[in-house]
Amino acid sequence: MRKFLAAMTAAAYLLLIQTSAFAAEYIPGVNVKSMLLMEASSGKILYENNSHESLPPASVTKIMTMLLICEALERKEITLDTQITASERAKSMGGSTIFLNTNEVMSLNDLLKGIAVASANDACVAVAEHMCGSVEAFVDVMNTRAKELGMKDTNFVNCNGLDAENHHTSAYDIAIMSRELLKHKMIEKYTTIWMDSLRNGQFQLANTNKLIRFYKGANGLKTGSTNNAGCCISATAKRDGMQLIAVVMGASTSKERFNAASEMLNYGFSNFTVSTYGEKNSEVCEVPVLYGTEKHIIARSQNNTSVVIGKADKENLKTHLNIPKEVKAPIKKGDIIGEMVVTLNGETLAKTNLICDRTVKKKNAADYFIYLFKGMLTYKK
């Protein structure tokens, strides 16, 4: 029955996006309180409307919960096979749940699946209690991490987004934590699930984010809706190497939420592109070395250098190398020897340091003697 309902919902949504969502007269943001479109690699904002107003985020809150889980996995404090026991408090959660029973044991892998796909409030509580001992302690970590990320419009009160006094964030802050979560590639294994199951197939899951199935390149991230928050979403999609994050808060209906997110993503993919100039540690040029035991070093890019520009501006991008004609020994591997600058019509868009690829010692008396001796042998021949 669940599969049938999910299929019916999917069919209805497909009809929706083929008609009204992409109609020429559609105006993004109607009956939407806040919107923002961000390119993930640079953090550049491509579109925004009232993006710093603090509003209830509903289950979009779970992006921070998933981020803390991913970071704990990276630190090897937990594993996906970790077995977690549900408490009475977890069982008591309302709204979207996977119907955990008190003392039921489930792996972190399955609980994370429940959070990402079914927006399970009870799964969030179970994980929070396991990781930090209590929901309150976990929420403290959520707020600490939010401050570290520069999320100035945010205060979390719970780990799942149920309506609560003083639980709020902004479209801008949601984009920031979404961008951070996307750095953990493993999360896409969960946020791109359309349908799955738990408890050996006895409990069916259907993704609350309908864009996953019907929007090309969609790879996440989280929906949310409550009476106070309205309908919200952080919709992420990737095409041609460009990852976009479209945040919608306070939509009047679920349809409006998906429409607005789709339109922002369409706008981003139609009008912008990411150009990369120098991957991290890529070879840029040779630089002669004076007084060194080697004749030259290789200048390498210290970081990835990519810029987000309008597609029409791509041909006008220029790269400049600010680097000396030669460097003096001694010089160490990793020393900064110059910079690469990307400009558009004279405006600087991005910079990255150029670093030395090796350590080169300064020649001593013995080195000069050997050099002269070799030169004499060559001369005699």
CSV table of C-alpha atoms in Angstrom, one decimal:
chain,number,residue,atom,x,y,z
A,1,MET,CA,0.0,0.0,0.0
A,2,ARG,CA,2.8,2.4,0.9
A,3,LYS,CA,4.5,1.7,-2.5
A,4,PHE,CA,1.2,2.3,-4.3
A,5,LEU,CA,0.7,5.7,-2.5
A,6,ALA,CA,4.3,6.7,-3.2
A,7,ALA,CA,3.9,5.9,-6.9
A,8,MET,CA,0.6,7.9,-7.0
A,9,THR,CA,2.4,10.9,-5.4
A,10,ALA,CA,5.2,10.6,-7.8
A,11,ALA,CA,2.9,10.5,-10.8
A,12,ALA,CA,1.0,13.5,-9.5
A,13,TYR,CA,4.2,15.4,-9.0
A,14,LEU,CA,5.5,14.6,-12.5
A,15,LEU,CA,2.3,16.1,-13.9
A,16,LEU,CA,2.8,19.1,-11.8
A,17,ILE,CA,6.3,20.0,-13.0
A,18,GLN,CA,5.3,19.4,-16.6
A,19,THR,CA,2.6,22.0,-16.3
A,20,SER,CA,2.6,24.9,-13.9
A,21,ALA,CA,6.1,24.7,-12.3
A,22,PHE,CA,8.0,25.7,-15.4
A,23,ALA,CA,5.4,27.9,-17.1
A,24,ALA,CA,6.8,31.1,-18.4
A,25,GLU,CA,4.5,33.2,-16.3
A,26,TYR,CA,5.6,31.6,-13.0
A,27,ILE,CA,7.1,34.1,-10.5
A,28,PRO,CA,9.5,32.5,-8.0
A,29,GLY,CA,8.8,33.5,-4.4
A,30,VAL,CA,5.0,34.0,-4.5
A,31,ASN,CA,3.8,33.0,-1.1
A,32,VAL,CA,7.4,32.2,-0.1
A,33,LYS,CA,8.9,34.1,2.9
A,34,SER,CA,12.6,33.6,2.0
A,35,MET,CA,14.7,32.2,-0.8
A,36,LEU,CA,18.4,31.8,-1.7
A,37,LEU,CA,20.5,30.2,-4.4
A,38,MET,CA,24.1,29.4,-3.8
A,39,GLU,CA,26.9,27.8,-5.8
A,40,ALA,CA,28.5,25.3,-3.4
A,41,SER,CA,32.2,25.3,-4.3
A,42,SER,CA,32.6,29.0,-3.9
A,43,GLY,CA,29.7,29.9,-1.6
A,44,LYS,CA,28.7,32.6,-4.1
A,45,ILE,CA,25.1,33.7,-3.9
A,46,LEU,CA,23.4,33.7,-7.3
A,47,TYR,CA,20.0,34.8,-6.1
A,48,GLU,CA,18.4,35.8,-2.8
A,49,ASN,CA,15.2,37.3,-1.4
A,50,ASN,CA,14.9,38.1,2.3
A,51,SER,CA,17.6,35.5,2.9
A,52,HIS,CA,18.6,36.6,6.5
A,53,GLU,CA,15.2,36.6,8.2
A,54,SER,CA,15.2,34.1,11.0
A,55,LEU,CA,12.3,31.7,10.5
A,56,PRO,CA,11.3,28.3,11.8
A,57,PRO,CA,13.0,25.7,9.5
A,58,ALA,CA,11.0,22.6,10.3
A,59,SER,CA,12.8,19.4,9.4
A,60,VAL,CA,15.4,21.2,7.4
A,61,THR,CA,17.0,21.4,10.9
A,62,LYS,CA,18.1,17.8,10.2
A,63,ILE,CA,20.8,19.0,7.9
A,64,MET,CA,22.8,20.0,11.0
A,65,THR,CA,21.9,16.7,12.7
A,66,MET,CA,23.2,14.8,9.6
A,67,LEU,CA,26.3,17.0,9.5
A,68,LEU,CA,27.2,16.1,13.1
A,69,ILE,CA,26.7,12.4,12.3
A,70,CYS,CA,29.0,12.7,9.3
A,71,GLU,CA,31.7,14.5,11.2
A,72,ALA,CA,31.5,11.9,14.0
A,73,LEU,CA,31.9,9.1,11.4
A,74,GLU,CA,34.9,10.9,9.9
A,75,ARG,CA,36.5,11.1,13.4
A,76,LYS,CA,35.7,7.4,13.8
A,77,GLU,CA,33.8,8.0,17.0
A,78,ILE,CA,31.0,5.9,15.6
A,79,THR,CA,30.5,3.7,12.5
A,80,LEU,CA,27.5,3.0,10.3
A,81,ASP,CA,27.4,-0.5,12.0
A,82,THR,CA,27.0,1.1,15.5
A,83,GLN,CA,23.9,-0.4,17.2
A,84,ILE,CA,21.7,2.2,18.8
A,85,THR,CA,19.0,1.6,21.3
A,86,ALA,CA,15.8,3.7,21.1
A,87,SER,CA,14.6,5.4,24.3
A,88,GLU,CA,11.1,6.1,25.5
A,89,ARG,CA,11.8,9.7,24.5
A,90,ALA,CA,12.6,8.7,21.0
A,91,LYS,CA,9.4,6.6,20.8
A,92,SER,CA,7.3,9.5,22.0
A,93,MET,CA,8.2,11.8,19.0
A,94,GLY,CA,5.3,12.9,16.8
A,95,GLY,CA,5.3,13.9,13.2
A,96,SER,CA,7.3,12.0,10.7
A,97,THR,CA,8.7,8.8,12.3
A,98,ILE,CA,9.9,5.3,11.6
A,99,PHE,CA,7.9,4.1,14.7
A,100,LEU,CA,10.8,3.2,16.9
A,101,ASN,CA,9.8,1.2,20.0
A,102,THR,CA,11.4,1.6,23.4
A,103,ASN,CA,14.6,-0.5,23.6
A,104,GLU,CA,14.4,-1.3,19.9
A,105,VAL,CA,18.0,-1.6,18.5
A,106,MET,CA,18.8,-0.3,15.0
A,107,SER,CA,22.1,0.4,13.2
A,108,LEU,CA,23.2,4.0,12.6
A,109,ASN,CA,23.1,3.2,8.9
A,110,ASP,CA,19.3,2.5,9.1
A,111,LEU,CA,18.6,5.4,11.4
A,112,LEU,CA,20.5,7.8,9.1
A,113,LYS,CA,18.5,6.3,6.2
A,114,GLY,CA,15.3,7.1,8.2
A,115,ILE,CA,16.5,10.7,8.9
A,116,ALA,CA,17.5,11.5,5.3
A,117,VAL,CA,14.7,9.7,3.4
A,118,ALA,CA,11.7,9.7,5.8
A,119,SER,CA,12.6,12.7,7.9
A,120,ALA,CA,12.2,10.5,11.0
A,121,ASN,CA,12.0,12.6,14.2
A,122,ASP,CA,12.4,9.6,16.5
A,123,ALA,CA,15.6,8.5,14.7
A,124,CYS,CA,17.1,11.9,15.3
A,125,VAL,CA,16.5,11.6,19.0
A,126,ALA,CA,17.9,8.1,19.2
A,127,VAL,CA,21.1,9.2,17.5
A,128,ALA,CA,21.4,12.4,19.5
A,129,GLU,CA,21.1,10.5,22.8
A,130,HIS,CA,23.6,7.9,21.7
A,131,MET,CA,26.2,10.5,20.5
A,132,CYS,CA,26.0,13.0,23.3
A,133,GLY,CA,24.1,11.3,26.2
A,134,SER,CA,21.0,13.5,25.8
A,135,VAL,CA,19.2,15.6,23.2
A,136,GLU,CA,20.0,18.8,25.1
A,137,ALA,CA,23.8,18.0,25.0
A,138,PHE,CA,23.5,17.3,21.2
A,139,VAL,CA,21.6,20.5,20.6
A,140,ASP,CA,24.5,22.4,22.4
A,141,VAL,CA,26.9,20.8,19.9
A,142,MET,CA,24.5,21.9,17.1
A,143,ASN,CA,24.6,25.5,18.2
A,144,THR,CA,28.4,25.4,18.7
A,145,ARG,CA,28.9,24.1,15.2
A,146,ALA,CA,26.5,26.7,13.8
A,147,LYS,CA,28.6,29.4,15.3
A,148,GLU,CA,31.8,27.9,13.9
A,149,LEU,CA,30.3,28.0,10.5
A,150,GLY,CA,29.2,31.6,10.8
A,151,MET,CA,25.5,30.9,11.0
A,152,LYS,CA,24.5,34.2,12.8
A,153,ASP,CA,20.7,33.9,12.2
A,154,THR,CA,20.4,30.5,13.9
A,155,ASN,CA,19.4,29.0,17.3
A,156,PHE,CA,18.5,25.4,17.6
A,157,VAL,CA,16.3,24.1,20.4
A,158,ASN,CA,15.9,20.5,19.2
A,159,CYS,CA,17.5,18.1,16.8
A,160,ASN,CA,14.6,17.4,14.4
A,161,GLY,CA,12.8,20.7,13.7
A,162,LEU,CA,9.5,20.2,15.5
A,163,ASP,CA,8.0,23.6,16.2
A,164,ALA,CA,9.5,25.1,19.4
A,165,GLU,CA,9.9,28.6,20.8
A,166,ASN,CA,13.2,30.2,19.7
A,167,HIS,CA,14.1,27.5,17.2
A,168,HIS,CA,15.0,29.4,14.1
A,169,THR,CA,17.4,29.9,11.2
A,170,SER,CA,17.6,31.7,7.9
A,171,ALA,CA,17.8,30.7,4.2
A,172,TYR,CA,21.4,31.9,4.2
A,173,ASP,CA,22.4,29.8,7.2
A,174,ILE,CA,20.7,26.8,5.8
A,175,ALA,CA,22.7,27.2,2.6
A,176,ILE,CA,25.9,27.4,4.8
A,177,MET,CA,25.2,24.1,6.6
A,178,SER,CA,24.0,22.5,3.4
A,179,ARG,CA,27.3,23.4,1.7
A,180,GLU,CA,29.2,21.9,4.7
A,181,LEU,CA,27.2,18.7,4.6
A,182,LEU,CA,27.8,18.3,0.9
A,183,LYS,CA,31.5,18.1,1.6
A,184,HIS,CA,30.8,14.7,3.0
A,185,LYS,CA,30.2,12.8,-0.2
A,186,MET,CA,28.9,9.7,1.7
A,187,ILE,CA,25.7,11.6,2.6
A,188,GLU,CA,24.5,11.4,-1.0
A,189,LYS,CA,24.2,7.7,-0.6
A,190,TYR,CA,21.3,8.5,1.7
A,191,THR,CA,19.8,11.8,0.3
A,192,THR,CA,19.5,10.3,-3.2
A,193,ILE,CA,17.4,7.3,-2.1
A,194,TRP,CA,14.0,7.4,-3.7
A,195,MET,CA,12.4,4.3,-2.1
A,196,ASP,CA,13.9,1.8,0.4
A,197,SER,CA,12.9,-0.1,3.4
A,198,LEU,CA,13.8,-0.9,7.1
A,199,ARG,CA,13.4,-3.9,9.3
A,200,ASN,CA,14.1,-6.4,6.6
A,201,GLY,CA,11.6,-4.9,4.2
A,202,GLN,CA,8.8,-4.7,6.7
A,203,PHE,CA,8.8,-0.8,6.8
A,204,GLN,CA,8.7,1.1,3.5
A,205,LEU,CA,10.5,4.4,3.0
A,206,ALA,CA,9.7,7.0,0.4
A,207,ASN,CA,11.7,10.2,0.0
A,208,THR,CA,10.0,13.4,1.1
A,209,ASN,CA,12.0,15.3,-1.5
A,210,LYS,CA,10.2,14.7,-4.8
A,211,LEU,CA,12.9,16.5,-6.8
A,212,ILE,CA,15.2,13.5,-6.2
A,213,ARG,CA,13.2,11.6,-8.8
A,214,PHE,CA,12.0,14.4,-11.1
A,215,TYR,CA,14.7,17.0,-11.3
A,216,LYS,CA,17.8,16.2,-13.3
A,217,GLY,CA,21.0,16.1,-11.2
A,218,ALA,CA,19.1,16.4,-7.9
A,219,ASN,CA,21.2,14.9,-5.0
A,220,GLY,CA,19.5,16.2,-1.9
A,221,LEU,CA,19.0,17.5,0.5
A,222,LYS,CA,16.2,18.0,3.0
A,223,THR,CA,12.5,19.0,3.1
A,224,GLY,CA,10.5,20.2,6.1
A,225,SER,CA,7.0,21.4,7.0
A,226,THR,CA,5.2,22.3,10.2
A,227,ASN,CA,2.3,24.6,11.0
A,228,ASN,CA,4.6,27.4,12.1
A,229,ALA,CA,7.3,26.9,9.4
A,230,GLY,CA,5.1,26.3,6.4
A,231,CYS,CA,6.8,24.2,3.7
A,232,CYS,CA,10.6,24.5,3.4
A,233,ILE,CA,13.4,22.8,1.5
A,234,SER,CA,17.1,22.8,0.9
A,235,ALA,CA,17.2,21.5,-2.7
A,236,THR,CA,20.6,20.5,-4.1
A,237,ALA,CA,21.5,19.5,-7.6
A,238,LYS,CA,24.7,19.0,-9.7
A,239,ARG,CA,25.1,19.4,-13.4
A,240,ASP,CA,28.3,19.7,-15.5
A,241,GLY,CA,30.4,19.9,-12.4
A,242,MET,CA,28.4,22.7,-10.8
A,243,GLN,CA,26.7,22.0,-7.5
A,244,LEU,CA,23.8,24.3,-6.5
A,245,ILE,CA,21.9,24.8,-3.3
A,246,ALA,CA,18.4,26.3,-3.5
A,247,VAL,CA,16.8,27.1,-0.1
A,248,VAL,CA,13.1,27.9,0.2
A,249,MET,CA,11.5,28.8,3.6
A,250,GLY,CA,7.9,29.5,4.5
A,251,ALA,CA,6.2,28.4,1.3
A,252,SER,CA,2.4,28.3,1.5
A,253,THR,CA,2.2,24.8,0.0
A,254,SER,CA,4.4,21.9,-0.8
A,255,LYS,CA,3.8,22.6,-4.5
A,256,GLU,CA,5.0,26.1,-4.1
A,257,ARG,CA,8.1,24.9,-2.3
A,258,PHE,CA,9.1,22.6,-5.1
A,259,ASN,CA,8.2,25.1,-7.8
A,260,ALA,CA,10.4,27.8,-6.2
A,261,ALA,CA,13.3,25.5,-5.7
A,262,SER,CA,13.1,24.2,-9.2
A,263,GLU,CA,12.9,27.6,-10.7
A,264,MET,CA,16.0,28.8,-8.8
A,265,LEU,CA,17.9,25.7,-9.8
A,266,ASN,CA,16.9,26.2,-13.5
A,267,TYR,CA,18.0,29.8,-13.3
A,268,GLY,CA,21.4,28.8,-11.9
A,269,PHE,CA,22.1,26.1,-14.4
A,270,SER,CA,20.9,28.2,-17.4
A,271,ASN,CA,22.9,31.3,-16.6
A,272,PHE,CA,26.1,30.3,-14.7
A,273,THR,CA,29.0,28.0,-15.0
A,274,VAL,CA,32.1,27.1,-12.9
A,275,SER,CA,35.5,27.6,-14.5
A,276,THR,CA,38.5,25.9,-12.8
A,277,TYR,CA,42.0,27.3,-13.1
A,278,GLY,CA,44.6,25.1,-11.4
A,279,GLU,CA,43.6,22.1,-9.4
A,280,LYS,CA,45.2,21.8,-6.0
A,281,ASN,CA,48.9,20.9,-6.3
A,282,SER,CA,48.8,21.1,-10.1
A,283,GLU,CA,51.9,22.2,-12.0
A,284,VAL,CA,51.8,25.8,-13.2
A,285,CYS,CA,55.3,26.7,-14.4
A,286,GLU,CA,59.1,26.3,-13.9
A,287,VAL,CA,61.1,28.9,-12.0
A,288,PRO,CA,64.9,29.1,-12.3
A,289,VAL,CA,66.8,28.9,-9.0
A,290,LEU,CA,69.9,31.0,-8.2
A,291,TYR,CA,72.8,29.6,-6.1
A,292,GLY,CA,70.9,26.3,-5.7
A,293,THR,CA,71.8,22.6,-5.9
A,294,GLU,CA,69.1,22.3,-8.6
A,295,LYS,CA,68.6,24.6,-11.5
A,296,HIS,CA,64.8,25.1,-11.2
A,297,ILE,CA,61.7,24.3,-9.1
A,298,ILE,CA,58.1,23.8,-10.2
A,299,ALA,CA,55.5,26.3,-9.0
A,300,ARG,CA,52.3,24.5,-8.0
A,301,SER,CA,48.8,25.7,-7.2
A,302,GLN,CA,48.3,25.6,-3.4
A,303,ASN,CA,44.5,25.3,-3.7
A,304,ASN,CA,41.8,24.7,-6.2
A,305,THR,CA,41.0,27.9,-8.1
A,306,SER,CA,37.5,28.0,-9.5
A,307,VAL,CA,35.2,30.9,-10.2
A,308,VAL,CA,31.5,31.1,-10.8
A,309,ILE,CA,30.5,33.4,-13.7
A,310,GLY,CA,27.8,34.1,-16.1
A,311,LYS,CA,28.1,31.8,-19.1
A,312,ALA,CA,28.4,34.8,-21.5
A,313,ASP,CA,31.5,36.0,-19.5
A,314,LYS,CA,33.6,32.8,-19.8
A,315,GLU,CA,35.6,34.0,-22.8
A,316,ASN,CA,36.6,37.2,-20.9
A,317,LEU,CA,38.3,35.4,-18.0
A,318,LYS,CA,42.1,35.9,-17.8
A,319,THR,CA,44.7,34.3,-15.6
A,320,HIS,CA,47.8,36.3,-14.4
A,321,LEU,CA,50.9,34.9,-12.7
A,322,ASN,CA,52.5,37.1,-10.1
A,323,ILE,CA,55.8,35.3,-9.7
A,324,PRO,CA,59.5,36.3,-9.8
A,325,LYS,CA,61.7,35.5,-12.8
A,326,GLU,CA,63.9,33.5,-10.5
A,327,VAL,CA,64.2,32.5,-6.8
A,328,LYS,CA,67.2,32.3,-4.6
A,329,ALA,CA,68.3,29.2,-2.7
A,330,PRO,CA,67.8,27.9,-0.1
A,331,ILE,CA,64.1,27.3,-0.6
A,332,LYS,CA,61.8,24.8,1.1
A,333,LYS,CA,59.1,22.6,-0.3
A,334,GLY,CA,55.7,24.4,0.3
A,335,ASP,CA,57.2,27.9,0.4
A,336,ILE,CA,55.0,30.5,-1.2
A,337,ILE,CA,56.8,32.0,-4.2
A,338,GLY,CA,53.9,33.9,-5.9
A,339,GLU,CA,50.2,33.8,-6.8
A,340,MET,CA,47.8,33.1,-9.6
A,341,VAL,CA,45.1,35.6,-10.1
A,342,VAL,CA,41.9,35.1,-12.1
A,343,THR,CA,40.2,38.3,-13.4
A,344,LEU,CA,37.1,39.3,-15.4
A,345,ASN,CA,37.2,42.7,-17.1
A,346,GLY,CA,39.9,43.8,-14.7
A,347,GLU,CA,38.1,42.7,-11.6
A,348,THR,CA,39.8,40.0,-9.4
A,349,LEU,CA,37.6,37.0,-8.9
A,350,ALA,CA,39.9,34.5,-7.3
A,351,LYS,CA,43.5,34.1,-6.1
A,352,THR,CA,45.6,31.2,-5.0
A,353,ASN,CA,49.2,31.0,-3.8
A,354,LEU,CA,51.9,29.3,-5.9
A,355,ILE,CA,54.2,27.1,-3.8
A,356,CYS,CA,57.5,25.4,-4.3
A,357,ASP,CA,57.4,21.7,-5.2
A,358,ARG,CA,60.7,20.7,-3.5
A,359,THR,CA,63.4,21.7,-1.2
A,360,VAL,CA,66.5,23.1,-2.8
A,361,LYS,CA,69.7,23.7,-0.7
A,362,LYS,CA,72.1,26.6,-1.4
A,363,LYS,CA,75.4,25.5,-3.0
A,364,ASN,CA,78.4,25.4,-0.7
A,365,ALA,CA,82.1,25.4,-1.5
A,366,ALA,CA,82.2,21.7,-2.2
A,367,ASP,CA,79.2,22.0,-4.6
A,368,TYR,CA,81.0,24.8,-6.5
A,369,PHE,CA,84.2,22.7,-6.7
A,370,ILE,CA,82.3,19.7,-8.1
A,371,TYR,CA,80.6,22.0,-10.6
A,372,LEU,CA,83.9,23.5,-11.7
A,373,PHE,CA,85.6,20.1,-11.9
A,374,LYS,CA,82.8,18.7,-14.1
A,375,GLY,CA,83.1,21.8,-16.3
A,376,MET,CA,86.8,21.2,-16.7
A,377,LEU,CA,86.2,17.5,-17.7
A,378,THR,CA,83.6,18.6,-20.2
A,379,TYR,CA,86.0,21.2,-21.6
A,380,LYS,CA,88.9,18.7,-22.0
A,381,LYS,CA,86.7,16.4,-24.0
